Coordinates of C-alpha atoms in Angstrom, one line a residue:
M1 CA 0.0 0.0 -0.3
A2 CA 2.6 2.1 0.8
A3 CA 1.8 6.1 0.2
Y4 CA 4.4 9.1 1.3
L5 CA 2.6 12.1 2.9
C6 CA 4.2 15.2 3.3
P7 CA 3.7 17.8 6.1
P8 CA 0.3 18.9 7.0
S9 CA -0.6 22.0 6.3
V10 CA -3.2 23.4 9.8
I11 CA -4.7 26.8 9.7
H12 CA -6.6 27.4 12.8
G13 CA -9.8 29.9 12.8
E14 CA -8.5 33.5 13.7
H15 CA -11.3 34.6 16.3
A16 CA -10.4 33.3 19.9
V17 CA -13.7 32.0 21.9
S18 CA -12.9 31.0 25.0
T19 CA -15.0 29.3 27.2
G20 CA -16.2 31.9 29.7
Q21 CA -17.6 33.6 26.8
I22 CA -19.5 31.0 25.8
V23 CA -20.7 29.8 29.2
E24 CA -21.5 33.8 29.4
E25 CA -23.2 34.0 26.5
V26 CA -25.4 30.8 27.8
R27 CA -26.2 31.3 31.1
D28 CA -27.9 34.8 30.0
R29 CA -29.9 32.9 27.5
H30 CA -31.0 30.4 29.5
P31 CA -31.1 31.1 32.9
H32 CA -34.0 28.7 33.8
A33 CA -32.0 25.7 31.7
A34 CA -32.1 21.8 34.5
W35 CA -28.5 22.3 34.3
A36 CA -28.1 25.7 34.1
P37 CA -26.7 25.3 37.9
R38 CA -24.0 23.1 37.0
I39 CA -22.7 24.9 33.9
D40 CA -19.8 25.6 34.9
G41 CA -18.4 22.4 36.2
I42 CA -19.7 21.3 32.8
A43 CA -17.3 23.4 31.1
A44 CA -14.7 23.2 32.9
S45 CA -14.9 19.4 32.2
T46 CA -14.5 19.9 28.3
G47 CA -10.7 20.8 29.3
I48 CA -10.8 23.1 26.5
E49 CA -10.4 26.6 27.7
T50 CA -10.6 28.5 24.2
R51 CA -10.8 27.2 20.5
G52 CA -10.5 29.2 17.5
W53 CA -13.7 29.6 15.2
M54 CA -13.2 31.1 11.8
L55 CA -16.4 34.2 12.3
P56 CA -16.4 35.6 16.1
L57 CA -18.9 34.7 18.4
Q58 CA -21.0 37.7 18.1
T59 CA -22.2 36.4 14.1
A60 CA -23.7 33.0 16.0
V61 CA -25.6 34.8 18.1
A62 CA -26.8 37.5 16.0
P63 CA -30.6 37.6 15.6
G64 CA -31.9 37.6 12.2
R65 CA -32.0 41.0 9.2
E66 CA -35.3 40.4 10.1
G67 CA -37.9 39.9 13.1
A68 CA -40.7 37.4 13.7
L69 CA -42.4 38.9 11.4
P70 CA -40.7 38.5 7.7
A71 CA -42.0 41.9 5.5
A72 CA -43.1 39.3 3.5
S73 CA -46.2 38.5 6.0
A74 CA -46.8 42.6 7.7
G75 CA -49.4 42.4 4.9
P76 CA -51.4 39.1 5.1
A77 CA -51.2 40.1 9.5
R78 CA -52.8 43.7 8.6
E79 CA -55.6 41.7 7.2
A80 CA -55.9 38.8 9.0
L81 CA -56.0 41.5 12.3
A82 CA -58.5 44.2 10.0
L83 CA -60.8 41.5 9.8
D84 CA -60.9 40.3 13.8
G85 CA -61.8 44.5 13.9
F86 CA -58.9 45.9 15.9
S87 CA -58.2 49.8 15.0
A88 CA -56.0 50.9 12.7
E89 CA -53.9 51.9 15.6
D90 CA -54.2 48.6 17.5
V91 CA -53.2 47.1 13.8
D92 CA -49.8 49.2 13.8
R93 CA -48.7 48.6 17.2
V94 CA -49.1 44.6 17.3
I95 CA -47.8 44.6 13.9
A96 CA -44.1 47.0 14.9
S97 CA -44.6 44.4 18.3
L98 CA -44.2 41.9 16.3
E99 CA -41.4 43.1 13.8
A100 CA -39.5 44.4 17.4
I101 CA -38.9 40.7 18.0
P102 CA -35.8 38.7 17.3
A103 CA -36.1 36.0 14.9
P104 CA -32.8 33.7 14.7
Q105 CA -31.3 33.7 11.4
T106 CA -32.3 32.0 9.0
V107 CA -30.0 28.9 7.2
Q108 CA -28.9 31.4 4.8
E109 CA -28.2 33.9 7.2
R110 CA -25.8 31.4 9.2
T111 CA -24.7 29.5 6.8
A112 CA -23.5 32.0 4.0
P113 CA -20.0 33.9 5.9
A114 CA -19.0 30.6 7.2
W115 CA -18.8 28.5 3.7
D116 CA -17.3 32.1 2.4
A117 CA -14.8 31.0 5.1
V118 CA -14.7 27.9 4.8
Q119 CA -13.8 28.1 0.7
A120 CA -11.0 30.7 1.5
Y121 CA -8.9 28.5 4.8
G122 CA -8.9 25.6 2.7
E123 CA -7.5 27.7 0.2
R124 CA -4.7 29.0 2.5
A125 CA -4.0 25.6 3.6
A126 CA -4.0 23.5 0.2
R127 CA -2.0 26.6 -1.0
G128 CA 0.6 25.5 2.7
A129 CA 0.6 21.9 1.8
L130 CA 2.3 21.9 -1.9
Q131 CA 4.8 24.7 0.0
S132 CA 6.3 22.2 2.6
A133 CA 6.0 19.4 -0.4
G134 CA 7.9 22.0 -2.3
L135 CA 5.0 21.7 -4.5
D136 CA 2.5 23.8 -7.5
P137 CA -0.9 23.8 -8.4
A138 CA 0.2 21.7 -11.9
D139 CA 1.6 18.9 -9.8
V140 CA -1.3 18.5 -8.4
D141 CA -3.0 15.2 -9.7
C142 CA -5.8 14.2 -7.6
L143 CA -7.9 16.4 -5.2
I144 CA -10.1 14.8 -2.3
T145 CA -12.0 17.3 0.0
S146 CA -14.6 17.8 2.7
N147 CA -16.6 19.6 4.3
S148 CA -19.5 18.4 6.1
T149 CA -20.7 21.7 8.1
T150 CA -21.6 24.2 5.2
P151 CA -23.1 22.1 2.3
A152 CA -22.5 23.4 -1.3
L153 CA -23.1 22.3 -5.1
P154 CA -20.8 23.3 -6.4
G155 CA -18.0 22.8 -3.4
L156 CA -14.8 23.1 -2.5
D157 CA -13.4 20.8 -4.5
V158 CA -14.3 22.9 -7.3
T159 CA -13.8 26.5 -5.4
L160 CA -9.6 25.3 -4.5
A161 CA -9.9 24.3 -8.5
N162 CA -10.3 27.4 -9.9
R163 CA -8.2 29.5 -6.4
L164 CA -5.6 27.2 -7.0
P165 CA -5.5 26.9 -9.9
L166 CA -5.7 23.7 -11.0
R167 CA -4.8 21.9 -14.4
S168 CA -8.2 21.7 -16.3
D169 CA -7.8 17.0 -15.8
V170 CA -7.5 17.1 -12.3
M171 CA -9.7 14.7 -10.7
L172 CA -11.6 16.0 -8.1
L173 CA -13.1 13.4 -5.3
P174 CA -15.5 15.8 -3.2
A175 CA -17.2 13.8 0.3
A176 CA -19.4 16.2 1.6
Q177 CA -20.2 13.4 4.5
W178 CA -17.3 12.2 5.7
A179 CA -16.9 14.5 9.0
C180 CA -15.0 13.8 11.7
V181 CA -13.4 10.3 9.8
A182 CA -12.1 12.7 7.0
G183 CA -9.0 12.5 8.1
T184 CA -8.3 9.5 8.5
R185 CA -10.2 8.3 5.0
S186 CA -8.8 10.8 2.8
L187 CA -5.1 9.0 3.6
A188 CA -6.5 6.1 2.5
L189 CA -8.6 6.7 -1.1
A190 CA -5.6 8.7 -1.4
A191 CA -2.7 5.8 -0.4
D192 CA -4.9 3.9 -3.0
L193 CA -4.9 6.1 -6.0
V194 CA -0.7 6.5 -5.6
A195 CA -1.1 2.9 -5.6
A196 CA -3.0 2.8 -8.8
D197 CA -0.3 4.9 -10.0
P198 CA 2.8 6.0 -8.0
D199 CA 4.0 8.4 -10.7
R200 CA 0.2 10.1 -8.6
V201 CA 0.0 13.3 -6.7
V202 CA -3.1 13.7 -4.3
L203 CA -3.8 16.7 -2.5
V204 CA -5.9 16.5 0.9
V205 CA -8.0 19.2 1.9
I206 CA -10.3 19.3 4.8
S207 CA -12.4 22.3 5.8
E208 CA -15.0 22.7 8.3
A209 CA -16.8 25.3 10.4
L210 CA -17.6 23.6 13.5
S211 CA -19.0 26.5 14.5
T212 CA -22.2 26.6 12.3
T213 CA -23.9 23.9 14.5
Y214 CA -23.7 26.9 18.0
Q215 CA -27.3 27.2 17.8
P216 CA -27.9 30.0 20.4
A217 CA -31.9 28.9 20.5
D218 CA -31.6 25.3 21.5
D219 CA -31.5 24.6 25.6
T220 CA -30.9 21.1 25.8
L221 CA -28.2 19.5 28.0
E222 CA -26.8 18.2 24.5
S223 CA -26.4 21.7 23.1
L224 CA -25.0 23.2 25.7
I225 CA -22.1 20.3 25.4
V226 CA -21.5 21.0 21.6
R227 CA -21.3 24.5 21.8
L228 CA -18.7 24.1 24.0
L229 CA -16.6 21.4 22.3
F230 CA -16.3 22.5 18.2
A231 CA -13.4 25.1 17.1
D232 CA -12.9 25.4 13.4
T233 CA -10.0 24.4 11.1
A234 CA -8.8 23.8 7.4
V235 CA -5.8 21.4 7.0
A236 CA -4.0 20.0 4.2
A237 CA -1.6 17.2 2.8
V238 CA 0.4 15.5 0.0
V239 CA 0.1 12.5 -0.5
T240 CA 2.7 10.8 -3.3
G241 CA 3.4 7.5 -4.2
R242 CA 6.9 7.5 -4.2
P243 CA 8.8 9.3 -1.4
R244 CA 10.2 12.7 -2.0
P245 CA 12.4 14.8 0.2
E246 CA 9.8 16.4 1.9
S247 CA 7.7 13.1 3.2
V248 CA 7.8 12.5 6.8
L249 CA 5.2 9.5 6.9
R250 CA 5.3 6.7 5.3
L251 CA 1.7 4.6 5.3
D252 CA 1.3 1.2 5.0
S253 CA -2.0 -0.7 6.2
A254 CA -5.7 0.6 6.3
W255 CA -8.6 -0.6 7.5
H256 CA -12.2 0.4 7.9
H257 CA -15.4 -0.5 10.2
T258 CA -19.0 0.5 10.7
L259 CA -21.1 -0.5 13.0
P260 CA -24.7 -1.5 12.1
D261 CA -27.4 0.2 13.5
T262 CA -25.5 2.9 15.4
R263 CA -26.7 5.8 12.3
D264 CA -29.0 7.8 14.9
L265 CA -26.4 7.8 17.6
H266 CA -24.9 11.6 15.8
R267 CA -26.0 13.5 13.7
L268 CA -26.4 16.3 12.0
E269 CA -29.7 18.2 11.2
T270 CA -30.5 20.8 9.3
R271 CA -33.9 23.0 10.3
A272 CA -35.4 26.7 10.1
D273 CA -32.6 28.2 12.0
G274 CA -29.3 26.2 10.6
T275 CA -27.1 22.9 11.2
H276 CA -27.8 21.6 14.3
F277 CA -25.6 18.6 15.5
V278 CA -27.1 16.2 17.5
M279 CA -25.5 13.6 20.2
D280 CA -26.9 11.0 22.4
R281 CA -25.1 10.0 25.3
R282 CA -24.2 6.5 23.7
G283 CA -22.8 7.7 21.3
P284 CA -18.9 7.0 23.4
R285 CA -19.8 3.1 24.7
A286 CA -20.5 2.7 20.5
V287 CA -17.3 4.4 19.5
Q288 CA -15.3 2.1 22.0
Q289 CA -17.2 -0.4 19.5
T290 CA -14.8 0.1 16.8
V291 CA -11.7 1.0 19.3
T292 CA -11.6 -2.8 20.0
A293 CA -12.3 -3.5 16.6
M294 CA -9.0 -2.0 15.8
W295 CA -6.8 -3.3 18.8
E296 CA -8.1 -6.9 17.3
W297 CA -7.2 -6.1 13.7
L298 CA -3.5 -4.3 15.0
R299 CA -3.0 -7.9 17.0
V300 CA -3.8 -9.4 13.9
R301 CA -1.4 -7.5 11.5
Y302 CA 2.1 -8.4 14.1
Q303 CA 0.4 -11.8 15.9
D304 CA 4.2 -12.8 15.1
D305 CA 5.6 -10.5 16.8
P306 CA 3.2 -9.1 19.4
A307 CA 5.4 -8.7 22.3
A308 CA 8.1 -6.4 20.4
W309 CA 5.4 -4.4 17.8
H310 CA 3.8 -1.3 19.3
P311 CA 2.9 1.8 18.2
D312 CA 5.2 4.9 19.1
V313 CA 2.5 7.2 18.9
L314 CA -1.0 7.0 19.0
L315 CA -2.5 10.2 16.2
A316 CA -6.3 9.7 17.6
H317 CA -9.7 11.9 17.0
P318 CA -12.6 9.4 19.1
G319 CA -14.4 12.5 19.8
G320 CA -13.6 13.0 23.0
T321 CA -11.7 12.4 26.5
Q322 CA -14.0 9.6 27.4
V323 CA -12.8 7.6 24.5
L324 CA -9.2 8.7 25.1
E325 CA -9.5 7.1 28.2
Y326 CA -11.5 4.1 27.3
M327 CA -7.9 4.3 24.5
E328 CA -5.5 4.1 27.6
Q329 CA -7.9 1.4 29.7
T330 CA -7.8 -1.0 26.6
M331 CA -4.6 -0.7 24.7
P332 CA -2.5 -3.9 25.7
A333 CA -0.2 -3.2 28.8
E334 CA 3.3 -3.5 27.7
W335 CA 2.7 -0.9 24.8
P336 CA 4.3 2.4 26.7
S337 CA 2.2 5.3 28.3
G338 CA 2.3 8.6 26.6
L339 CA 0.8 7.4 23.2
L340 CA -2.6 9.7 23.4
D341 CA 0.1 12.4 24.1
H342 CA -0.4 14.3 21.3
S343 CA -4.5 13.5 20.7
R344 CA -4.7 15.0 24.3
K345 CA -3.4 18.2 23.4
S346 CA -5.1 19.2 20.2
Y347 CA -8.4 18.9 22.6
T348 CA -7.3 21.7 25.3
S349 CA -8.4 23.8 22.3
G350 CA -11.4 22.2 20.7
N351 CA -13.0 19.2 18.7
R352 CA -12.0 19.9 15.1
G353 CA -14.0 17.5 13.8
G354 CA -12.6 15.7 9.8
A355 CA -9.0 18.2 10.6
A356 CA -8.7 17.1 14.3
V357 CA -6.3 14.0 12.8
F358 CA -3.9 16.3 10.9
D359 CA -3.4 18.7 13.8
I360 CA -2.7 16.2 15.6
L361 CA -0.6 14.6 13.3
R362 CA 1.4 17.7 12.7
R363 CA 2.0 18.6 16.2
A364 CA 3.4 14.9 16.7
H365 CA 5.6 15.9 13.8
D366 CA 6.7 19.5 15.5
A367 CA 7.6 17.4 17.9
G368 CA 10.2 15.2 15.8
Q369 CA 10.2 11.5 15.4
K370 CA 12.4 9.0 15.0
A371 CA 13.2 7.7 11.6
G372 CA 11.5 4.6 11.4
A373 CA 9.2 4.9 14.9
R374 CA 5.6 3.7 14.2
A375 CA 2.1 5.8 14.2
V376 CA -1.5 4.7 14.0
L377 CA -3.9 6.7 13.5
Y378 CA -7.8 6.3 14.3
A379 CA -10.3 8.7 13.6
A380 CA -14.6 7.4 14.4
A381 CA -17.2 9.5 13.5
P382 CA -21.2 9.8 13.1
G383 CA -22.8 6.5 11.0
L384 CA -20.5 4.9 13.3
T385 CA -18.0 4.4 11.2
A386 CA -13.8 4.3 11.6
T387 CA -10.8 4.1 9.6
A388 CA -7.3 3.8 10.8
L389 CA -4.6 3.6 9.5
E390 CA -0.3 2.1 10.1
G391 CA 2.3 3.3 8.7
E392 CA 6.3 4.7 10.0
W393 CA 7.5 7.7 10.9
L394 CA 10.6 9.1 8.5

């Protein structure tokens, strides 16, 4: 399978949003929520003090441009009130009151500026990855893109093909629904592509504005957790079929796993006021099942050398710290400690969804890795589905 990965480019959201700001906004908006007395403890339990967003917090919490009574509905409302016997003065007063009531942003109001940011951040990440690989846009043969939070057609692939620009014969492979598994799954696909043609150059770009799931009107505990967890990030990396001077990691094998009947545990829903990420408390336990299956894959792969082989670094995006703890508890006892240090460090500034594994990989690369050290990359996503890769640092 051998595929060669150059250093990833990581562009964090430039607007720092502190946990304190989120707690203050939510507390003011939902003072009587059942979880309100515990909000400080809930926020502290995430371990996240600040996260970067592509747009400021004020953009997410601002009311819609129209009030509770849209302009198009004012005329019919006036007629209905008049028919019910309201005086002209009363009609004017009622209409003015309705128009003054703040309304949530529409889907367009919420996602349009985020989509603009996703494209701009994706372009920056792509250019950074090409520069790190010592390549130009004209060298790219295939572009794999992923962004689940701002669906659009044409998508990020076409945007980048025009902005970079890429050759007109470049293969474009957009993936709008990979979500959190985008980091590992895009690399697995890229590895398959270069295995078929070792001279092929594949550029992977993932750009996610997870802050679009921040929904001010929601008062559920799950919605509070979503507000606290997510960060915005764009990442990119080049994968080749032959080693380059800039290559930092060789990918040797990939593994995929999907749990049946788990599609409703975590999901993204589009409603009148935008995108909502719906969490189920059973999710972490289901993700743990994919971790167990991954351990079995690695055990079988290295059953001829069970005592000596172990990863030197584990770059994992399982969705939360609870599953990271489970990974530490269930990995073989003889494996060294600290394998998940870079994963944990990444989480201290937010859950980056599909961009997380590239961020963790970049942290491991910047910390320095010995040639020949073994790496395992893992991610799980709504579905529930997981992909892992195993390789060696160069």
